[in-house]
One Martini backbone bead per residue (centre of mass of N, CA, C, O) as a GRO file, in nm:
protein
  259
    1UNK     BB    1   1.903   0.054   2.703
    2UNK     BB    2   2.155  -0.126   2.721
    3UNK     BB    3   2.181  -0.176   2.415
    4UNK     BB    4   2.215   0.120   2.339
    5UNK     BB    5   2.481   0.170   2.496
    6UNK     BB    6   2.645  -0.035   2.339
    7UNK     BB    7   2.624   0.096   2.062
    8UNK     BB    8   2.753   0.367   2.141
    9UNK     BB    9   3.019   0.252   2.252
   10UNK     BB   10   3.113   0.123   1.989
   11UNK     BB   11   3.124   0.383   1.822
   12UNK     BB   12   3.335   0.534   1.995
   13UNK     BB   13   3.558   0.318   2.004
   14UNK     BB   14   3.591   0.300   1.696
   15UNK     BB   15   3.690   0.589   1.656
   16UNK     BB   16   3.943   0.578   1.833
   17UNK     BB   17   4.085   0.338   1.700
   18UNK     BB   18   4.099   0.457   1.416
   19UNK     BB   19   4.273   0.708   1.482
   20UNK     BB   20   4.516   0.570   1.615
   21UNK     BB   21   4.586   0.388   1.372
   22UNK     BB   22   4.630   0.615   1.162
   23UNK     BB   23   4.858   0.778   1.331
   24UNK     BB   24   5.033   0.524   1.355
   25UNK     BB   25   5.076   0.236   1.201
   26UNK     BB   26   4.968   0.335   0.926
   27UNK     BB   27   5.172   0.563   0.879
   28UNK     BB   28   5.430   0.394   0.898
   29UNK     BB   29   5.360   0.200   0.667
   30UNK     BB   30   5.322   0.428   0.439
   31UNK     BB   31   5.634   0.562   0.520
   32UNK     BB   32   5.869   0.343   0.482
   33UNK     BB   33   5.980   0.452   0.183
   34UNK     BB   34   6.108   0.751   0.318
   35UNK     BB   35   6.379   0.714   0.486
   36UNK     BB   36   6.593   0.817   0.249
   37UNK     BB   37   6.506   1.087   0.283
   38UNK     BB   38   6.513   1.383   0.351
   39UNK     BB   39   6.393   1.527   0.628
   40UNK     BB   40   6.199   1.736   0.495
   41UNK     BB   41   6.060   1.529   0.300
   42UNK     BB   42   5.974   1.325   0.510
   43UNK     BB   43   5.792   1.517   0.674
   44UNK     BB   44   5.607   1.588   0.440
   45UNK     BB   45   5.504   1.297   0.384
   46UNK     BB   46   5.387   1.243   0.666
   47UNK     BB   47   5.189   1.481   0.672
   48UNK     BB   48   5.028   1.401   0.421
   49UNK     BB   49   4.939   1.126   0.525
   50UNK     BB   50   4.795   1.223   0.782
   51UNK     BB   51   4.590   1.402   0.641
   52UNK     BB   52   4.452   1.179   0.481
   53UNK     BB   53   4.382   0.997   0.728
   54UNK     BB   54   4.207   1.207   0.874
   55UNK     BB   55   3.990   1.212   0.659
   56UNK     BB   56   3.921   0.918   0.684
   57UNK     BB   57   3.857   0.929   0.986
   58UNK     BB   58   3.618   1.123   0.958
   59UNK     BB   59   3.446   0.930   0.792
   60UNK     BB   60   3.436   0.703   0.997
   61UNK     BB   61   3.314   0.865   1.229
   62UNK     BB   62   3.058   0.948   1.077
   63UNK     BB   63   2.957   0.660   1.027
   64UNK     BB   64   2.943   0.575   1.327
   65UNK     BB   65   2.749   0.798   1.414
   66UNK     BB   66   2.520   0.720   1.228
   67UNK     BB   67   2.485   0.438   1.343
   68UNK     BB   68   2.414   0.538   1.627
   69UNK     BB   69   2.159   0.699   1.547
   70UNK     BB   70   2.006   0.466   1.424
   71UNK     BB   71   2.007   0.293   1.676
   72UNK     BB   72   1.862   0.492   1.857
   73UNK     BB   73   1.602   0.513   1.695
   74UNK     BB   74   1.525   0.215   1.690
   75UNK     BB   75   1.520   0.158   2.000
   76UNK     BB   76   1.323   0.381   2.070
   77UNK     BB   77   1.084   0.284   1.893
   78UNK     BB   78   1.064   0.006   2.026
   79UNK     BB   79   1.004   0.105   2.311
   80UNK     BB   80   0.747   0.263   2.244
   81UNK     BB   81   0.589   0.027   2.117
   82UNK     BB   82   0.589  -0.158   2.366
   83UNK     BB   83   0.454   0.042   2.560
   84UNK     BB   84   0.194   0.082   2.399
   85UNK     BB   85   0.106  -0.216   2.400
   86UNK     BB   86   0.089  -0.243   2.706
   87UNK     BB   87  -0.132  -0.029   2.745
   88UNK     BB   88  -0.347  -0.159   2.565
   89UNK     BB   89  -0.361  -0.429   2.715
   90UNK     BB   90  -0.446  -0.306   2.985
   91UNK     BB   91  -0.710  -0.182   2.882
   92UNK     BB   92  -0.836  -0.445   2.782
   93UNK     BB   93  -0.829  -0.600   3.052
   94UNK     BB   94  -0.998  -0.394   3.208
   95UNK     BB   95  -1.254  -0.421   3.036
   96UNK     BB   96  -1.305  -0.721   3.096
   97UNK     BB   97  -1.334  -0.684   3.399
   98UNK     BB   98  -1.581  -0.494   3.384
   99UNK     BB   99  -1.773  -0.708   3.247
  100UNK     BB  100  -1.767  -0.879   3.537
  101UNK     BB  101  -1.929  -0.688   3.679
  102UNK     BB  102  -2.204  -0.596   3.900
  103UNK     BB  103  -2.173  -0.319   3.767
  104UNK     BB  104  -2.326  -0.156   3.515
  105UNK     BB  105  -2.137   0.088   3.477
  106UNK     BB  106  -1.878  -0.081   3.438
  107UNK     BB  107  -1.976  -0.236   3.188
  108UNK     BB  108  -2.017   0.007   3.008
  109UNK     BB  109  -1.728   0.109   3.028
  110UNK     BB  110  -1.601  -0.147   2.905
  111UNK     BB  111  -1.734  -0.126   2.625
  112UNK     BB  112  -1.617   0.160   2.552
  113UNK     BB  113  -1.319   0.079   2.587
  114UNK     BB  114  -1.312  -0.123   2.358
  115UNK     BB  115  -1.373   0.087   2.143
  116UNK     BB  116  -1.120   0.264   2.195
  117UNK     BB  117  -0.906   0.050   2.142
  118UNK     BB  118  -0.995  -0.014   1.851
  119UNK     BB  119  -0.938   0.278   1.752
  120UNK     BB  120  -0.630   0.300   1.846
  121UNK     BB  121  -0.608  -0.033   1.772
  122UNK     BB  122  -0.675  -0.234   1.511
  123UNK     BB  123  -0.552  -0.503   1.629
  124UNK     BB  124  -0.804  -0.506   1.853
  125UNK     BB  125  -1.082  -0.510   1.708
  126UNK     BB  126  -1.161  -0.811   1.688
  127UNK     BB  127  -1.139  -0.877   1.988
  128UNK     BB  128  -1.355  -0.676   2.077
  129UNK     BB  129  -1.591  -0.791   1.916
  130UNK     BB  130  -1.587  -1.075   2.046
  131UNK     BB  131  -1.631  -0.977   2.338
  132UNK     BB  132  -1.909  -0.849   2.289
  133UNK     BB  133  -2.049  -1.097   2.176
  134UNK     BB  134  -2.002  -1.273   2.428
  135UNK     BB  135  -2.163  -1.098   2.619
  136UNK     BB  136  -2.437  -1.138   2.472
  137UNK     BB  137  -2.442  -1.447   2.496
  138UNK     BB  138  -2.463  -1.448   2.802
  139UNK     BB  139  -2.735  -1.305   2.809
  140UNK     BB  140  -2.884  -1.524   2.635
  141UNK     BB  141  -2.820  -1.750   2.870
  142UNK     BB  142  -2.915  -1.597   3.145
  143UNK     BB  143  -2.730  -1.407   3.281
  144UNK     BB  144  -2.728  -1.260   3.584
  145UNK     BB  145  -2.795  -0.903   3.577
  146UNK     BB  146  -2.805  -0.591   3.639
  147UNK     BB  147  -2.942  -0.411   3.412
  148UNK     BB  148  -2.921  -0.546   3.111
  149UNK     BB  149  -3.023  -0.330   2.900
  150UNK     BB  150  -2.797  -0.124   2.928
  151UNK     BB  151  -2.568  -0.316   2.818
  152UNK     BB  152  -2.700  -0.410   2.558
  153UNK     BB  153  -2.718  -0.134   2.426
  154UNK     BB  154  -2.413  -0.075   2.435
  155UNK     BB  155  -2.319  -0.322   2.272
  156UNK     BB  156  -2.485  -0.259   2.012
  157UNK     BB  157  -2.366   0.019   1.964
  158UNK     BB  158  -2.073  -0.073   1.921
  159UNK     BB  159  -2.130  -0.272   1.692
  160UNK     BB  160  -2.269  -0.036   1.512
  161UNK     BB  161  -1.959   0.125   1.510
  162UNK     BB  162  -1.781  -0.053   1.379
  163UNK     BB  163  -1.517  -0.178   1.189
  164UNK     BB  164  -1.585  -0.395   0.935
  165UNK     BB  165  -1.290  -0.445   0.819
  166UNK     BB  166  -1.201  -0.616   1.090
  167UNK     BB  167  -1.347  -0.854   1.012
  168UNK     BB  168  -1.286  -1.234   1.031
  169UNK     BB  169  -1.593  -1.304   1.084
  170UNK     BB  170  -1.845  -1.397   1.255
  171UNK     BB  171  -2.123  -1.229   1.425
  172UNK     BB  172  -2.267  -1.322   1.746
  173UNK     BB  173  -2.535  -1.281   1.999
  174UNK     BB  174  -2.785  -1.412   2.017
  175UNK     BB  175  -3.105  -1.434   2.192
  176UNK     BB  176  -3.132  -1.144   2.296
  177UNK     BB  177  -3.257  -0.906   2.520
  178UNK     BB  178  -3.374  -0.589   2.336
  179UNK     BB  179  -3.606  -0.459   2.459
  180UNK     BB  180  -3.632  -0.104   2.422
  181UNK     BB  181  -3.410  -0.017   2.262
  182UNK     BB  182  -3.167   0.234   2.140
  183UNK     BB  183  -3.080   0.251   1.773
  184UNK     BB  184  -2.937   0.493   1.593
  185UNK     BB  185  -2.790   0.417   1.299
  186UNK     BB  186  -2.715   0.135   1.312
  187UNK     BB  187  -2.455  -0.114   1.210
  188UNK     BB  188  -2.569  -0.465   1.160
  189UNK     BB  189  -2.420  -0.585   0.940
  190UNK     BB  190  -2.392  -0.939   0.929
  191UNK     BB  191  -2.527  -1.010   1.185
  192UNK     BB  192  -2.608  -1.256   1.425
  193UNK     BB  193  -2.970  -1.221   1.529
  194UNK     BB  194  -3.098  -1.469   1.619
  195UNK     BB  195  -3.383  -1.426   1.823
  196UNK     BB  196  -3.409  -1.144   1.879
  197UNK     BB  197  -3.535  -0.892   2.110
  198UNK     BB  198  -3.718  -0.600   1.957
  199UNK     BB  199  -3.929  -0.503   2.133
  200UNK     BB  200  -3.993  -0.166   2.123
  201UNK     BB  201  -3.774  -0.067   1.954
  202UNK     BB  202  -3.536   0.192   1.855
  203UNK     BB  203  -3.458   0.175   1.479
  204UNK     BB  204  -3.380   0.414   1.311
  205UNK     BB  205  -3.180   0.367   1.033
  206UNK     BB  206  -3.107   0.089   1.049
  207UNK     BB  207  -2.864  -0.171   0.970
  208UNK     BB  208  -2.945  -0.516   0.819
  209UNK     BB  209  -2.756  -0.605   0.612
  210UNK     BB  210  -2.714  -0.945   0.587
  211UNK     BB  211  -2.863  -1.033   0.823
  212UNK     BB  212  -2.958  -1.256   1.091
  213UNK     BB  213  -3.331  -1.262   1.156
  214UNK     BB  214  -3.427  -1.519   1.252
  215UNK     BB  215  -3.692  -1.501   1.478
  216UNK     BB  216  -3.724  -1.218   1.516
  217UNK     BB  217  -3.853  -0.948   1.735
  218UNK     BB  218  -4.051  -0.644   1.615
  219UNK     BB  219  -4.262  -0.568   1.806
  220UNK     BB  220  -4.333  -0.228   1.801
  221UNK     BB  221  -4.116  -0.118   1.630
  222UNK     BB  222  -3.883   0.127   1.515
  223UNK     BB  223  -3.828   0.111   1.139
  224UNK     BB  224  -3.765   0.371   1.014
  225UNK     BB  225  -3.552   0.350   0.744
  226UNK     BB  226  -3.470   0.075   0.739
  227UNK     BB  227  -3.221  -0.187   0.645
  228UNK     BB  228  -3.294  -0.528   0.488
  229UNK     BB  229  -3.094  -0.598   0.283
  230UNK     BB  230  -3.041  -0.946   0.259
  231UNK     BB  231  -3.197  -1.049   0.488
  232UNK     BB  232  -3.284  -1.289   0.725
  233UNK     BB  233  -3.659  -1.347   0.783
  234UNK     BB  234  -3.731  -1.608   0.895
  235UNK     BB  235  -3.980  -1.573   1.141
  236UNK     BB  236  -4.017  -1.286   1.158
  237UNK     BB  237  -4.151  -1.017   1.362
  238UNK     BB  238  -4.383  -0.716   1.267
  239UNK     BB  239  -4.587  -0.641   1.473
  240UNK     BB  240  -4.669  -0.307   1.490
  241UNK     BB  241  -4.463  -0.187   1.315
  242UNK     BB  242  -4.257   0.077   1.203
  243UNK     BB  243  -4.203   0.095   0.827
  244UNK     BB  244  -4.141   0.363   0.721
  245UNK     BB  245  -3.903   0.343   0.461
  246UNK     BB  246  -3.843   0.061   0.459
  247UNK     BB  247  -3.608  -0.189   0.346
  248UNK     BB  248  -3.639  -0.543   0.261
  249UNK     BB  249  -3.921  -0.615   0.317
  250UNK     BB  250  -4.182  -0.797   0.319
  251UNK     BB  251  -4.467  -0.808   0.159
  252UNK     BB  252  -4.787  -0.729   0.243
  253UNK     BB  253  -5.072  -0.847   0.187
  254UNK     BB  254  -5.358  -0.745   0.074
  255UNK     BB  255  -5.661  -0.683   0.180
  256UNK     BB  256  -5.964  -0.767   0.119
  257UNK     BB  257  -6.242  -0.642   0.018
  258UNK     BB  258  -6.545  -0.570   0.109
  259UNK     BB  259  -6.862  -0.643  -0.043
   0.00000   0.00000   0.00000
């Protein structure tokens, strides 16, 4: 605001100085050669000169005013931009703090706030994705928290709804326990989910294209119409899973008929 006032002050002062100079020293300088004219002609010449200089002064004043308006707009927009960024950073920091809470509801709220920040400011999207992935990695390392499945489900839901175009590298969750979670139509394409426990999970129409699912456990999971195209499935377990309409899964050899 101080810098803005300086800019406006300079514009006003410049206008005043320009007008005073035009009506005083500049006029006298330009009419110095009419001193020998008769009084009426000399007065007419001075008046004409001042009229012309006033027009020039008006143009100068208009230019300085325009410069002041441009400066006002620029500094105002910069102030708004900085304030918005500060608010987004505060929201992001608050979400990270919530993720460290012992209250599962606060952790869930933090996960969804990260999603909102990423939606409102794409510049924060990749940071939010990495923070969520790091949270899941902590769960995979056995960090004790109350009701872990509630927050694991929320974290995977947010990852499954993220804007993939914001990804700047691999996203890895670690072998987190996600048994029994419900993720309908989640898009976990390209995510490193090695060793994840999806036993009895409800995952209809989920997308796992190009995901790393080596040694993942889908025992008893609902995988109807899920897409595993291009996924790494070495060692993955699909025992008793519902796979009607799923694509990209290895074909199970037909059992020989009894003779």
